[in-house]
mmCIF file of C-alpha atoms and ligand atoms in Angstrom:
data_model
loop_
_atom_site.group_PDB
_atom_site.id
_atom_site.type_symbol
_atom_site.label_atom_id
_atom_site.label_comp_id
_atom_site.label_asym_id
_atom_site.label_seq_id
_atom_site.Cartn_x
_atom_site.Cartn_y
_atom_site.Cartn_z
ATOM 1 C CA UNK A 937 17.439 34.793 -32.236
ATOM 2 C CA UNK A 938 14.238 35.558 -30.156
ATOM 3 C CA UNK A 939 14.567 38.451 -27.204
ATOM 4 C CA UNK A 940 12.321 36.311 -24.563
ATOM 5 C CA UNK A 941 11.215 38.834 -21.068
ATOM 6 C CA UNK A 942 9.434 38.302 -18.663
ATOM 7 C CA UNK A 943 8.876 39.583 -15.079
ATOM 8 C CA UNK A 944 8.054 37.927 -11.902
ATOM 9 C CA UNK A 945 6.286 40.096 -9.219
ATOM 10 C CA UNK A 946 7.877 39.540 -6.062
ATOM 11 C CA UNK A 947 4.984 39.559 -3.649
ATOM 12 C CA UNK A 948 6.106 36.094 -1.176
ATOM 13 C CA UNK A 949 8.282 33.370 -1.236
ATOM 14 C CA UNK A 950 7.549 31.155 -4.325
ATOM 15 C CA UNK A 951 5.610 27.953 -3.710
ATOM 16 C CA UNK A 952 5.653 24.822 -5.536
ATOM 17 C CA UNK A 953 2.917 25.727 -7.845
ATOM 18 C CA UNK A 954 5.183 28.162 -8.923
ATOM 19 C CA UNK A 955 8.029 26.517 -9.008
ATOM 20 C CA UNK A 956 6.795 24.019 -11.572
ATOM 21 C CA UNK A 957 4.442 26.045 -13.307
ATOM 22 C CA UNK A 958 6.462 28.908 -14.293
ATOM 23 C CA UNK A 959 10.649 28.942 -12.877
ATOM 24 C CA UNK A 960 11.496 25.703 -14.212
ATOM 25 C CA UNK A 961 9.934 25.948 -17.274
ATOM 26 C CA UNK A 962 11.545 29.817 -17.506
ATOM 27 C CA UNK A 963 14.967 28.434 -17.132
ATOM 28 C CA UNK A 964 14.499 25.425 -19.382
ATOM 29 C CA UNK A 965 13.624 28.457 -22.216
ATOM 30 C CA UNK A 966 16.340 30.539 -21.029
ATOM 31 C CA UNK A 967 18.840 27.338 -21.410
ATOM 32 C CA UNK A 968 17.452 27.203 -25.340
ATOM 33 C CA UNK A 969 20.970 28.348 -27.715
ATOM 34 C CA UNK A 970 18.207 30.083 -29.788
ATOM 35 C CA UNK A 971 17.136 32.732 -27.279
ATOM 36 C CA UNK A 972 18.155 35.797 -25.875
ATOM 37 C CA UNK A 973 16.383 36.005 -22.079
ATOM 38 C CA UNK A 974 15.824 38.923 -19.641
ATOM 39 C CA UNK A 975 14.180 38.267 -16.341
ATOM 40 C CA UNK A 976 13.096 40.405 -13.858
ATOM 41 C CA UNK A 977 11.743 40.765 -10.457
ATOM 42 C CA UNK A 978 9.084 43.053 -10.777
ATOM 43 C CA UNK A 979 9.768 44.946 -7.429
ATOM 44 C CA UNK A 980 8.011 48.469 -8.410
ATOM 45 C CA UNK A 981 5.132 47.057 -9.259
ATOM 46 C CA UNK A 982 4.893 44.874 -5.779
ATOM 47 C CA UNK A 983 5.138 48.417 -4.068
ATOM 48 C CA UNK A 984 1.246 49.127 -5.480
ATOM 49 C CA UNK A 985 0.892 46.592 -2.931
ATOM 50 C CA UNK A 986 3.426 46.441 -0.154
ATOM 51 C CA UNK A 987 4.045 49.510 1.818
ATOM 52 C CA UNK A 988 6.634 47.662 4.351
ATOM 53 C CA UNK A 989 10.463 48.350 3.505
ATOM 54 C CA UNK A 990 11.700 44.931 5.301
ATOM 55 C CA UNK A 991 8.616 42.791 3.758
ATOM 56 C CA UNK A 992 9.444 44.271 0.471
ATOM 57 C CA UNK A 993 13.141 43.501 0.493
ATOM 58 C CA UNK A 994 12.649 39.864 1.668
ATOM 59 C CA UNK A 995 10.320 38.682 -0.793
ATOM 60 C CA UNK A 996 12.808 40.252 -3.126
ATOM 61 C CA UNK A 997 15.539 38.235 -2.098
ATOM 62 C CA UNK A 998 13.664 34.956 -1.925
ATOM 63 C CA UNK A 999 12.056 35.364 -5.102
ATOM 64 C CA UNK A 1000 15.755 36.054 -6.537
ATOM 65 C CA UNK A 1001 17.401 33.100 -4.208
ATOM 66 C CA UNK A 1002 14.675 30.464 -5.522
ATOM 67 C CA UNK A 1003 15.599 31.228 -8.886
ATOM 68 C CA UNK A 1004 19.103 31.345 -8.797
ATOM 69 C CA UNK A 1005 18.849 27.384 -6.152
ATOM 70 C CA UNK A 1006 16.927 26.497 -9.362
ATOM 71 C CA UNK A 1007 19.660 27.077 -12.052
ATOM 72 C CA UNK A 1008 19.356 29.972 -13.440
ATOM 73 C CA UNK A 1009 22.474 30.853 -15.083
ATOM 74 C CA UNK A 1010 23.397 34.863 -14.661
ATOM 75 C CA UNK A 1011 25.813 34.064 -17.942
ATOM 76 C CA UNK A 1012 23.061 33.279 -20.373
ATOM 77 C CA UNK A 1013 19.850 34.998 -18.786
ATOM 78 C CA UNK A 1014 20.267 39.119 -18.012
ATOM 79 C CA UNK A 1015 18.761 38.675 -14.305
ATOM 80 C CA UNK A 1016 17.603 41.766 -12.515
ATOM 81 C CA UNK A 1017 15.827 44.265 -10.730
ATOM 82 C CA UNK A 1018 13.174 46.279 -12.129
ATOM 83 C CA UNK A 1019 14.660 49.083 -9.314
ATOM 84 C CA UNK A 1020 17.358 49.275 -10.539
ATOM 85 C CA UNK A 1021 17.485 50.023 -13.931
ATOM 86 C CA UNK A 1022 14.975 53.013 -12.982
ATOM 87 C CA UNK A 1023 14.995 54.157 -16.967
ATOM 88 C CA UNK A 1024 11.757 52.050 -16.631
ATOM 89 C CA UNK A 1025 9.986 54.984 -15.023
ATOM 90 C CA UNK A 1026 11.225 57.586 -17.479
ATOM 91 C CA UNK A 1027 9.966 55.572 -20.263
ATOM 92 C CA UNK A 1028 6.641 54.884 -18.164
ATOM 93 C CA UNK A 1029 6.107 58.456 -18.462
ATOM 94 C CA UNK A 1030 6.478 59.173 -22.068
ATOM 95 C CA UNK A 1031 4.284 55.966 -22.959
ATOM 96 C CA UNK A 1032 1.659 57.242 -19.719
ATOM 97 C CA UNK A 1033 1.466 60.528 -22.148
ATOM 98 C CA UNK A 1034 0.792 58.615 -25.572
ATOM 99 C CA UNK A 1035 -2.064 56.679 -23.870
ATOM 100 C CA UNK A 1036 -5.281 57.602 -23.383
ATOM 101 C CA UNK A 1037 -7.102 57.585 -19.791
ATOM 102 C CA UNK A 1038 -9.836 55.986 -20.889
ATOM 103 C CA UNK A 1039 -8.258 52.871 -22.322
ATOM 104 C CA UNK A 1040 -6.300 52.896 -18.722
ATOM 105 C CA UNK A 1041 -9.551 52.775 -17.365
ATOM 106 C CA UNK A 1042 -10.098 49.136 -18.976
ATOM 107 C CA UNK A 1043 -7.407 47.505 -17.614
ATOM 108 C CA UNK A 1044 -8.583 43.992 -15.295
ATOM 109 C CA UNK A 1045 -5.495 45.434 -12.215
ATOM 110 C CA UNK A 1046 -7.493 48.575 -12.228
ATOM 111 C CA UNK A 1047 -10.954 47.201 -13.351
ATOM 112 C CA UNK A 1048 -10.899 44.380 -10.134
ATOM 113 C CA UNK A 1049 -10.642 47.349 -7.595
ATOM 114 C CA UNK A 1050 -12.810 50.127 -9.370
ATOM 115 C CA UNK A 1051 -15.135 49.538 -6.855
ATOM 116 C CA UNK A 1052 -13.079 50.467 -4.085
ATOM 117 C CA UNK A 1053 -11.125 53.379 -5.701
ATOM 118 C CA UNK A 1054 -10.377 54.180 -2.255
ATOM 119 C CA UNK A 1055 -8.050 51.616 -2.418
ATOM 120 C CA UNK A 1056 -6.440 52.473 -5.856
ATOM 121 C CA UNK A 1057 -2.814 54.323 -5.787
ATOM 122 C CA UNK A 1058 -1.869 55.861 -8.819
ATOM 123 C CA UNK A 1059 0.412 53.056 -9.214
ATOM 124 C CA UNK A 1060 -2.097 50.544 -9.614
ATOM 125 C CA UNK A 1061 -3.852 52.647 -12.308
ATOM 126 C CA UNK A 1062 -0.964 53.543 -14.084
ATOM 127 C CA UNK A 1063 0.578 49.833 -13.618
ATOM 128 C CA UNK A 1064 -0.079 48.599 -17.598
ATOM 129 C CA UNK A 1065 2.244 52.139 -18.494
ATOM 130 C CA UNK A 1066 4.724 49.935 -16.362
ATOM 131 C CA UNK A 1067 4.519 46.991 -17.378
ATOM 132 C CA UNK A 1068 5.043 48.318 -21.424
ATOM 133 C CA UNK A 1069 7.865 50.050 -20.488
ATOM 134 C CA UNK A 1070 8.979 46.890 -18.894
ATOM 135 C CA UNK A 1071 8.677 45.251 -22.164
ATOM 136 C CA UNK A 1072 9.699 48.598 -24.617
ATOM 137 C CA UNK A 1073 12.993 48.990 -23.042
ATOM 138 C CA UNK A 1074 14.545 46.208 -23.975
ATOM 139 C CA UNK A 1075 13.365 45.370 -27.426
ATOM 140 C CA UNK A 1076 11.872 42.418 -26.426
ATOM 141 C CA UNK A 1077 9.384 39.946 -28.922
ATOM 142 C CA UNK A 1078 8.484 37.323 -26.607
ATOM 143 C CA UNK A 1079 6.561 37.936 -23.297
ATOM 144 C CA UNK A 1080 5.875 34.749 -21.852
ATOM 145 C CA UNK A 1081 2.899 35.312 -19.351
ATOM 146 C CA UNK A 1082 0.118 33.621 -17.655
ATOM 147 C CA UNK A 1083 -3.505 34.268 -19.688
ATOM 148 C CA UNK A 1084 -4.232 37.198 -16.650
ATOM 149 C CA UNK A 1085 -1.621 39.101 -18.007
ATOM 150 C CA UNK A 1086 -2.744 39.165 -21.828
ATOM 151 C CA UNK A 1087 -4.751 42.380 -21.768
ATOM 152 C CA UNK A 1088 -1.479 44.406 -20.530
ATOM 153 C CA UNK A 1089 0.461 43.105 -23.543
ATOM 154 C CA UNK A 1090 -2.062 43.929 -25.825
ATOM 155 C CA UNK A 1091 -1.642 47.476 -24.098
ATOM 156 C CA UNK A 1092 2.280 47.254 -24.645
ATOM 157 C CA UNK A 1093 1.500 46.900 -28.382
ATOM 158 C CA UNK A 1094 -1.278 49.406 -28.400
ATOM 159 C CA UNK A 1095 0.782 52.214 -26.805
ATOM 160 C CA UNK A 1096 4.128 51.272 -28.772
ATOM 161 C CA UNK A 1097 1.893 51.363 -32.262
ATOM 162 C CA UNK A 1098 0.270 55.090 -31.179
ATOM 163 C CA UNK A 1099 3.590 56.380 -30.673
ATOM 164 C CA UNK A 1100 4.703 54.950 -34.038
ATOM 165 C CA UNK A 1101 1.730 56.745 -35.227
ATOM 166 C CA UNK A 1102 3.106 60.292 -34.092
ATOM 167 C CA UNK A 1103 6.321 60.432 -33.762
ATOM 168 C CA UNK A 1104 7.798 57.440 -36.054
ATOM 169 C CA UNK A 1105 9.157 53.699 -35.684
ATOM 170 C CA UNK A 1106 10.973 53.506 -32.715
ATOM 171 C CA UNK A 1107 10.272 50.223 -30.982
ATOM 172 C CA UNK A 1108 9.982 46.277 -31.246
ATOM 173 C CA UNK A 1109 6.273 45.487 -30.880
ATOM 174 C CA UNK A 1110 5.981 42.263 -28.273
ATOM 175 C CA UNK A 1111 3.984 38.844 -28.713
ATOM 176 C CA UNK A 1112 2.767 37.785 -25.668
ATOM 177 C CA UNK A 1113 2.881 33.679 -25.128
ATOM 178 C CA UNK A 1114 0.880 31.594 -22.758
ATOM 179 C CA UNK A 1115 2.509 28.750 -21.967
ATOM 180 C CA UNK A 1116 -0.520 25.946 -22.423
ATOM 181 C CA UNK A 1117 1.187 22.992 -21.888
ATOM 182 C CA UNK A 1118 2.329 24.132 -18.420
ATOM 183 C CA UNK A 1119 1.223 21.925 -15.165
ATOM 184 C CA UNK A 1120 -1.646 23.369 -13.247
ATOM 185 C CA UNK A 1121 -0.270 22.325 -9.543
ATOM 186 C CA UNK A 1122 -3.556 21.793 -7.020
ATOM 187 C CA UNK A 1123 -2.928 22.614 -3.469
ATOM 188 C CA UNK A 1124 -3.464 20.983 -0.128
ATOM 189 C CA UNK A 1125 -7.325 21.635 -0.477
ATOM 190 C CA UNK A 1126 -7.758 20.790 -4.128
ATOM 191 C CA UNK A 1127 -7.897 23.912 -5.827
ATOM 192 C CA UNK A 1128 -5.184 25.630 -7.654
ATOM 193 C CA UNK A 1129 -2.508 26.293 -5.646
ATOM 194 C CA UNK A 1130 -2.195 30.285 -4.921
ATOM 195 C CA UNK A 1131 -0.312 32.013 -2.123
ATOM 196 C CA UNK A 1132 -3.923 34.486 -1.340
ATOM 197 C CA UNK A 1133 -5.440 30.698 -0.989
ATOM 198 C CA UNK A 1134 -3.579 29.898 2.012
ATOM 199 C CA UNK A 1135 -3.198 26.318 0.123
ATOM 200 C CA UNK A 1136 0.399 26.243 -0.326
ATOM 201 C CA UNK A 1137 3.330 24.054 -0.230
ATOM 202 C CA UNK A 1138 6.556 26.362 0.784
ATOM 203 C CA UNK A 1139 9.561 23.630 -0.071
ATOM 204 C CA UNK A 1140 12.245 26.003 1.396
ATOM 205 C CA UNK A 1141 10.384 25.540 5.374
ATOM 206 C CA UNK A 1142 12.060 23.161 7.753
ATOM 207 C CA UNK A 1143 11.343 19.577 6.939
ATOM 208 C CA UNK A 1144 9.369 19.449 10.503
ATOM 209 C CA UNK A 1145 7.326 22.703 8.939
ATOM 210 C CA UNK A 1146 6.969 21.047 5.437
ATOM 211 C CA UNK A 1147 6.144 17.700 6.765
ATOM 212 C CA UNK A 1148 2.995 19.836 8.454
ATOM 213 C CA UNK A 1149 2.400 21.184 5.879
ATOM 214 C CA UNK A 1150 2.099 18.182 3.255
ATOM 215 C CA UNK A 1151 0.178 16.576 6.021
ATOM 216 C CA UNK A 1152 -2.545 18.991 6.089
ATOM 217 C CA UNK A 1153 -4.104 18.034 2.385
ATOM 218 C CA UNK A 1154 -7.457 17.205 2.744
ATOM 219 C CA UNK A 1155 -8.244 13.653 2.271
ATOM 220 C CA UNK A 1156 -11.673 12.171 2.132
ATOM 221 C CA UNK A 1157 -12.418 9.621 5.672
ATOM 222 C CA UNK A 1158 -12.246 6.260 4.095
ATOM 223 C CA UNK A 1159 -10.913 3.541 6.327
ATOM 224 C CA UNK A 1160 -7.098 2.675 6.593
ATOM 225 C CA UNK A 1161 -7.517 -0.512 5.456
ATOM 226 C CA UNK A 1162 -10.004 -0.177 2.793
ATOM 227 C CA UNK A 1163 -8.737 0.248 -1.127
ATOM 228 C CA UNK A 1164 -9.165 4.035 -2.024
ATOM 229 C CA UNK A 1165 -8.851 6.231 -5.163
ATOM 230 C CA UNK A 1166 -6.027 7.738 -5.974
ATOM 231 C CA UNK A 1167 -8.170 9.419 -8.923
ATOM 232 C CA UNK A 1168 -9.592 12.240 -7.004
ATOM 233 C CA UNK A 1169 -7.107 12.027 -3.740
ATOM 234 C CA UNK A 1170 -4.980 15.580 -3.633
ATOM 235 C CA UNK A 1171 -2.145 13.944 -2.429
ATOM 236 C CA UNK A 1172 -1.759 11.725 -5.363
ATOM 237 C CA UNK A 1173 -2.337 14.912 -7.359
ATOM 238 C CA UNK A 1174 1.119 16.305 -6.332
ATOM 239 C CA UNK A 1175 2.247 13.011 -5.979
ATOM 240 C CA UNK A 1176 2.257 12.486 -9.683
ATOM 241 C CA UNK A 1177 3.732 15.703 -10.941
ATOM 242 C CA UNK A 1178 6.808 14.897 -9.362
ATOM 243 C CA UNK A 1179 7.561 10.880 -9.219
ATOM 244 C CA UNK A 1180 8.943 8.996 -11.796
ATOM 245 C CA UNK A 1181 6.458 6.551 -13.907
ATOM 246 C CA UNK A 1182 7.818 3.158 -11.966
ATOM 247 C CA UNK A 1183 6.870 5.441 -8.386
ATOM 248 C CA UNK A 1184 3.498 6.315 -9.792
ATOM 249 C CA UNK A 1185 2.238 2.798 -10.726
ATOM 250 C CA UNK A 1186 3.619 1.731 -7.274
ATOM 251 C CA UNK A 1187 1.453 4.206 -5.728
ATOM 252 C CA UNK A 1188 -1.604 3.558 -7.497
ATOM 253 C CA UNK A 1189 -1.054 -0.179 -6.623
ATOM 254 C CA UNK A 1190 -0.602 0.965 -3.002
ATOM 255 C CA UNK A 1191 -4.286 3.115 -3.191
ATOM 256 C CA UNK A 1192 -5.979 -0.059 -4.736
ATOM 257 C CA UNK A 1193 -4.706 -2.504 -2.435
ATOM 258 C CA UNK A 1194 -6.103 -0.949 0.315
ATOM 259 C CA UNK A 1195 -4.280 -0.865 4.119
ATOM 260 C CA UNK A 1196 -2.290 1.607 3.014
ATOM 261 C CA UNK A 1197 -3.518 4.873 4.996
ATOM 262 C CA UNK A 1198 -3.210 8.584 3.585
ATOM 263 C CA UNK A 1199 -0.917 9.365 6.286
ATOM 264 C CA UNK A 1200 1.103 6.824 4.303
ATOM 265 C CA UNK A 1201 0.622 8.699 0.975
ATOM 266 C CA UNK A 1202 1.260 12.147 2.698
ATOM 267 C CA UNK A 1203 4.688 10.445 4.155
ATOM 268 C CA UNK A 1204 5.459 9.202 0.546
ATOM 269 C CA UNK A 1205 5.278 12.526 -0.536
ATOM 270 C CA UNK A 1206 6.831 14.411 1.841
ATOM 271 C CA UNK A 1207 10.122 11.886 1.470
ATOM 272 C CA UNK A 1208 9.812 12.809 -2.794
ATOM 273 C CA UNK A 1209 9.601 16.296 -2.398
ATOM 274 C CA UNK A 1210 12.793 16.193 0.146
ATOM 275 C CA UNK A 1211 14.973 14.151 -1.775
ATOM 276 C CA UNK A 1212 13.851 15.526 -5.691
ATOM 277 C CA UNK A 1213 14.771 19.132 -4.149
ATOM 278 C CA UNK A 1214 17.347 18.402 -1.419
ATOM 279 C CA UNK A 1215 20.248 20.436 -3.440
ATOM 280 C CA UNK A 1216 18.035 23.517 -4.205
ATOM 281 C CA UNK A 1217 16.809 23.712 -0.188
ATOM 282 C CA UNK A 1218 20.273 23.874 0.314
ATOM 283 C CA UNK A 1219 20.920 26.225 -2.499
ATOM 284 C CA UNK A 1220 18.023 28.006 -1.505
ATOM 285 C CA UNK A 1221 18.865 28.508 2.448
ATOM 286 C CA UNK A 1222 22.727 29.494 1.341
ATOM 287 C CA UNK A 1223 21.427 32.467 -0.972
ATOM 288 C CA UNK A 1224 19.417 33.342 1.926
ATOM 289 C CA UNK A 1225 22.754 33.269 4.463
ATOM 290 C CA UNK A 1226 24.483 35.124 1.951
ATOM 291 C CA UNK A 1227 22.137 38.331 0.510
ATOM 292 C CA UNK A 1228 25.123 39.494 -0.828
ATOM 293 C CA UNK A 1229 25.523 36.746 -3.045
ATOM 294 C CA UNK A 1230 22.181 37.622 -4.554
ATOM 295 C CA UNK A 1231 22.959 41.209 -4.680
ATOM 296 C CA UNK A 1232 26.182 40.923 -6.627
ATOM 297 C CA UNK A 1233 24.333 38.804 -9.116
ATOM 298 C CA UNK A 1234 21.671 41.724 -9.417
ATOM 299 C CA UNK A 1235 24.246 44.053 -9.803
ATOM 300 C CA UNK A 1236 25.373 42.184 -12.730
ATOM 301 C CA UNK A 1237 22.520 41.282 -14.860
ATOM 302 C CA UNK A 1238 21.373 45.403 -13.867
ATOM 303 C CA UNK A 1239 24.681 46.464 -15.716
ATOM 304 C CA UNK A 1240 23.795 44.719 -18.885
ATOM 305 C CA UNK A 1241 20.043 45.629 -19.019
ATOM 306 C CA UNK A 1242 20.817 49.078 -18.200
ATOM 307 C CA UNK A 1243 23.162 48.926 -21.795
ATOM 308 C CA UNK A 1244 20.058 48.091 -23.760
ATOM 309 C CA UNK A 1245 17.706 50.240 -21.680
ATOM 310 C CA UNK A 1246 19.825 53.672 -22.360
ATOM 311 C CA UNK A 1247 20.557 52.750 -26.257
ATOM 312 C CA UNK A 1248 16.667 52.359 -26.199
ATOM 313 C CA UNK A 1249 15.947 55.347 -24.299
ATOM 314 C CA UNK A 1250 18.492 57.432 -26.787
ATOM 315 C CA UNK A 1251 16.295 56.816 -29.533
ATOM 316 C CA UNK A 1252 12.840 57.495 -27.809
ATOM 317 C CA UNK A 1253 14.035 60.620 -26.555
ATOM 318 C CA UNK A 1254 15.255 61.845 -29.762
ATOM 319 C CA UNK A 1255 12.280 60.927 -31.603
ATOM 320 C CA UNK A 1256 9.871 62.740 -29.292
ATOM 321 C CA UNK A 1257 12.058 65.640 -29.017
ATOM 322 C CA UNK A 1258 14.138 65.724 -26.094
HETATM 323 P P1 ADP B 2776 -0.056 33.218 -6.808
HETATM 324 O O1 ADP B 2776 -1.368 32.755 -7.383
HETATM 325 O O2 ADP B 2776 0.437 32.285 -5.783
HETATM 326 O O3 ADP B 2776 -0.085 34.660 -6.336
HETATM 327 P P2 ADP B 2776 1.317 34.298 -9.088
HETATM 328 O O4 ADP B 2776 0.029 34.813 -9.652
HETATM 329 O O5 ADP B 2776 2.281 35.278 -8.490
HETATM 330 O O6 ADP B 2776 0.989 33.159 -8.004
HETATM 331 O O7 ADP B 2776 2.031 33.460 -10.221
HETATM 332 C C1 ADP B 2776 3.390 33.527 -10.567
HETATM 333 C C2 ADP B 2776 3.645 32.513 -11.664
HETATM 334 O O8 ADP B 2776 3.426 31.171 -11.195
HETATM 335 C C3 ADP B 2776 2.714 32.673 -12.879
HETATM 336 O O9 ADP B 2776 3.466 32.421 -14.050
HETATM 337 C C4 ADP B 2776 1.654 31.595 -12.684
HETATM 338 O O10 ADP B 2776 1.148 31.143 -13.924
HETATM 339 C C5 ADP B 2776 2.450 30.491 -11.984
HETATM 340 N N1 ADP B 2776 1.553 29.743 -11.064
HETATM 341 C C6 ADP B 2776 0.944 30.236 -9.954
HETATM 342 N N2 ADP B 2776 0.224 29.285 -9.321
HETATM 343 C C7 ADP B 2776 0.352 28.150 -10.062
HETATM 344 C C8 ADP B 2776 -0.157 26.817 -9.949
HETATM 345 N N3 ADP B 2776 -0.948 26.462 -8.921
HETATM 346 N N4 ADP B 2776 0.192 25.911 -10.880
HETATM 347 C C9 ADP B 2776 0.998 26.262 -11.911
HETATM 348 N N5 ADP B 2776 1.523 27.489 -12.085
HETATM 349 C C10 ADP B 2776 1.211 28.447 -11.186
HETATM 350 N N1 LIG B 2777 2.413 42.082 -14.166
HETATM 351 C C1 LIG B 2777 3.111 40.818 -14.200
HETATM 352 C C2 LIG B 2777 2.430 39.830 -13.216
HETATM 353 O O1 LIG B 2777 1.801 40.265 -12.289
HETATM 354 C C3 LIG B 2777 4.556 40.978 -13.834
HETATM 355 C C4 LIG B 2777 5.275 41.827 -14.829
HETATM 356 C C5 LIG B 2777 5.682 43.115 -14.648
HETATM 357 C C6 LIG B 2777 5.642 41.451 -16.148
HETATM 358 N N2 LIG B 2777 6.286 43.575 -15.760
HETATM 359 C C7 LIG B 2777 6.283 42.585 -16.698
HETATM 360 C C8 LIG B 2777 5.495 40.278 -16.892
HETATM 361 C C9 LIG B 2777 6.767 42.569 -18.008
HETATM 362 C C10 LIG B 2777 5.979 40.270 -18.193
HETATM 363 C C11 LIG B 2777 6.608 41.405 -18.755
HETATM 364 O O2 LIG B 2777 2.584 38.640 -13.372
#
């Protein structure tokens, strides 16, 4: 049995690049008999970056109501807050002490803004210390993560090994795992789609919103009625991830054809993405009617992390003398 973790920062409401690159394919692992899975929204580290109570809270809530329209079963995954099982920052502390500044100073969330330290909190420096204790708290040995977040695992085992080195065994050391064969979704210009892109598709809008959306990808000019290539069209990029294999050959037979306009495509599309995620819109838009639903399942999966985070805690504390 495997202890999977992993931590979502909650800094918008998830787009579909998201949703196919990383949720689905989380819940799918957490669904697995074999492993044990803790997931987390990652609110205290989105505070290095969001100073605004309201903005904050929201993006909390729909990162936790887009998981929870999406399956994710409270039973079998221990879903939570990072606020609220604040051991995290005790622990952050005692690993901040084992660590050397200098090795902080290498870190790519620190590294990116070194040049405008006038912009760096103490949070953002001391984020990796967060992140480890993240991991450190609850025994975890798989960290599934995108290849940005690499260097801070290798800092989780780095820190965990040097207290090991002073004061004794105390923790499980982590194996972070990229997740190659996961989809690379393009957005509505062609590059990779990223909410500080501004290339998004937002599936929980309004289907008038959406359909505006969806009908803003770029497309080259060629003529309605000439045959065009659905190779290198961004609409057919999407298109594909999503539509069954009869749907695809369809619409590659449509693009060759020709007199079939992008508008069509872009219609095609928008009609596929409403009907393959009509019941998690809905799911999606109840959560949001009913925060307190989300809360109370919070509440829950913060009651059985914070079990493992104190037994955890007991034996760090006693270890380095507390
Ligand atoms: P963004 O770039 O929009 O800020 P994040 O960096 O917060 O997204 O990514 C959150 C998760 O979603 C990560 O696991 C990341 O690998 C995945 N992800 C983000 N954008 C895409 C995309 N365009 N295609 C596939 N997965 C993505
Ligand atoms: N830093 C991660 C990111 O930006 C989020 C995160 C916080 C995380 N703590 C974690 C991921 C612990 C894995 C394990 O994506």
């Amino acid at each position: 049995m495997a202890r999977i973790l992993t931590g979502v920062q909650s800094t918008g409401t998830p787009h579909l690049g998201n949703i196919l690159g990383a949720i689905i394919p989380a819940i799918k692992m957490s669904n697995d008999p074999e492993n044990e899975s803790y997931l987390f929204i990652a609110d205290m580290h989105s505070l290095t970056q969001i100073k605004d109570a309201d903005k904050l809270s929201q993006n909390t809530y729909a990162t936790a109501a887009t998981w929870l329209a999406f399956g994710l079963n409270i039973e079998n995954t221990v879903f939570y807050k990072q606020s609220s099982v604040s051991q995290v920052t005790e622990l952050s502390w005692y690993l901040s002490c084992f660590f050397p500044f200098s090795r902080l100073e290498l870190a790519h969330s620190f590294k990116d803004k070194s040049d405008r330290l006038e912009d760096v909190n103490g949070g953002l420096f001391t984020y990796p210390m967060l992140m480890a204790a993240d991991i450190l708290l609850y025994d975890a040995n798989i960290i599934p993560v995108g290849k940005d977040q690499l260097q801070h695992i290798e800092m989780t085992r780095d820190v965990a090994s040097r207290v090991h080195a002073k004061v004794g065994e105390i923790f499980v050391i982590p194996e972070g795992k990229v997740q190659k064969e996961n989809m690379l979704v393009s957005g509505t210009d062609g590059q990779k789609m990223s909410k500080s892109k501004g290339n998004v598709i937002d599936i929980f809008q309004t289907d008038k919103a959406l359909r505006k959306q969806i009908m803003s990808i770029q497309t080259d000019s060629t003529a309605l009625e000439a045959p065009k290539k659905w190779s290198t069209c961004n609409s057919f990029a999407i298109y594909k991830l999503l539509a069954s294999d009869s749907e695809i050959a369809q619409m590659k037979q449509n693009y060759e054809a020709g007199g079939y306009g992008y508008g069509h495509a872009k219609q095609a599309l928008f009609e596929l993405i409403c009907n393959k995620f009509s019941e998690q819109r809905k799911r999606y838009a109840y959560y949001m009617n009913n925060l307190e639903e989300i809360d109370q399942a919070l509440e829950f999966g913060a009651k059985k992390a914070a079990l493992t985070a104190n037994a955890v805690l007991k034996r760090v504390r006693k270890k380095i003398g507390y």
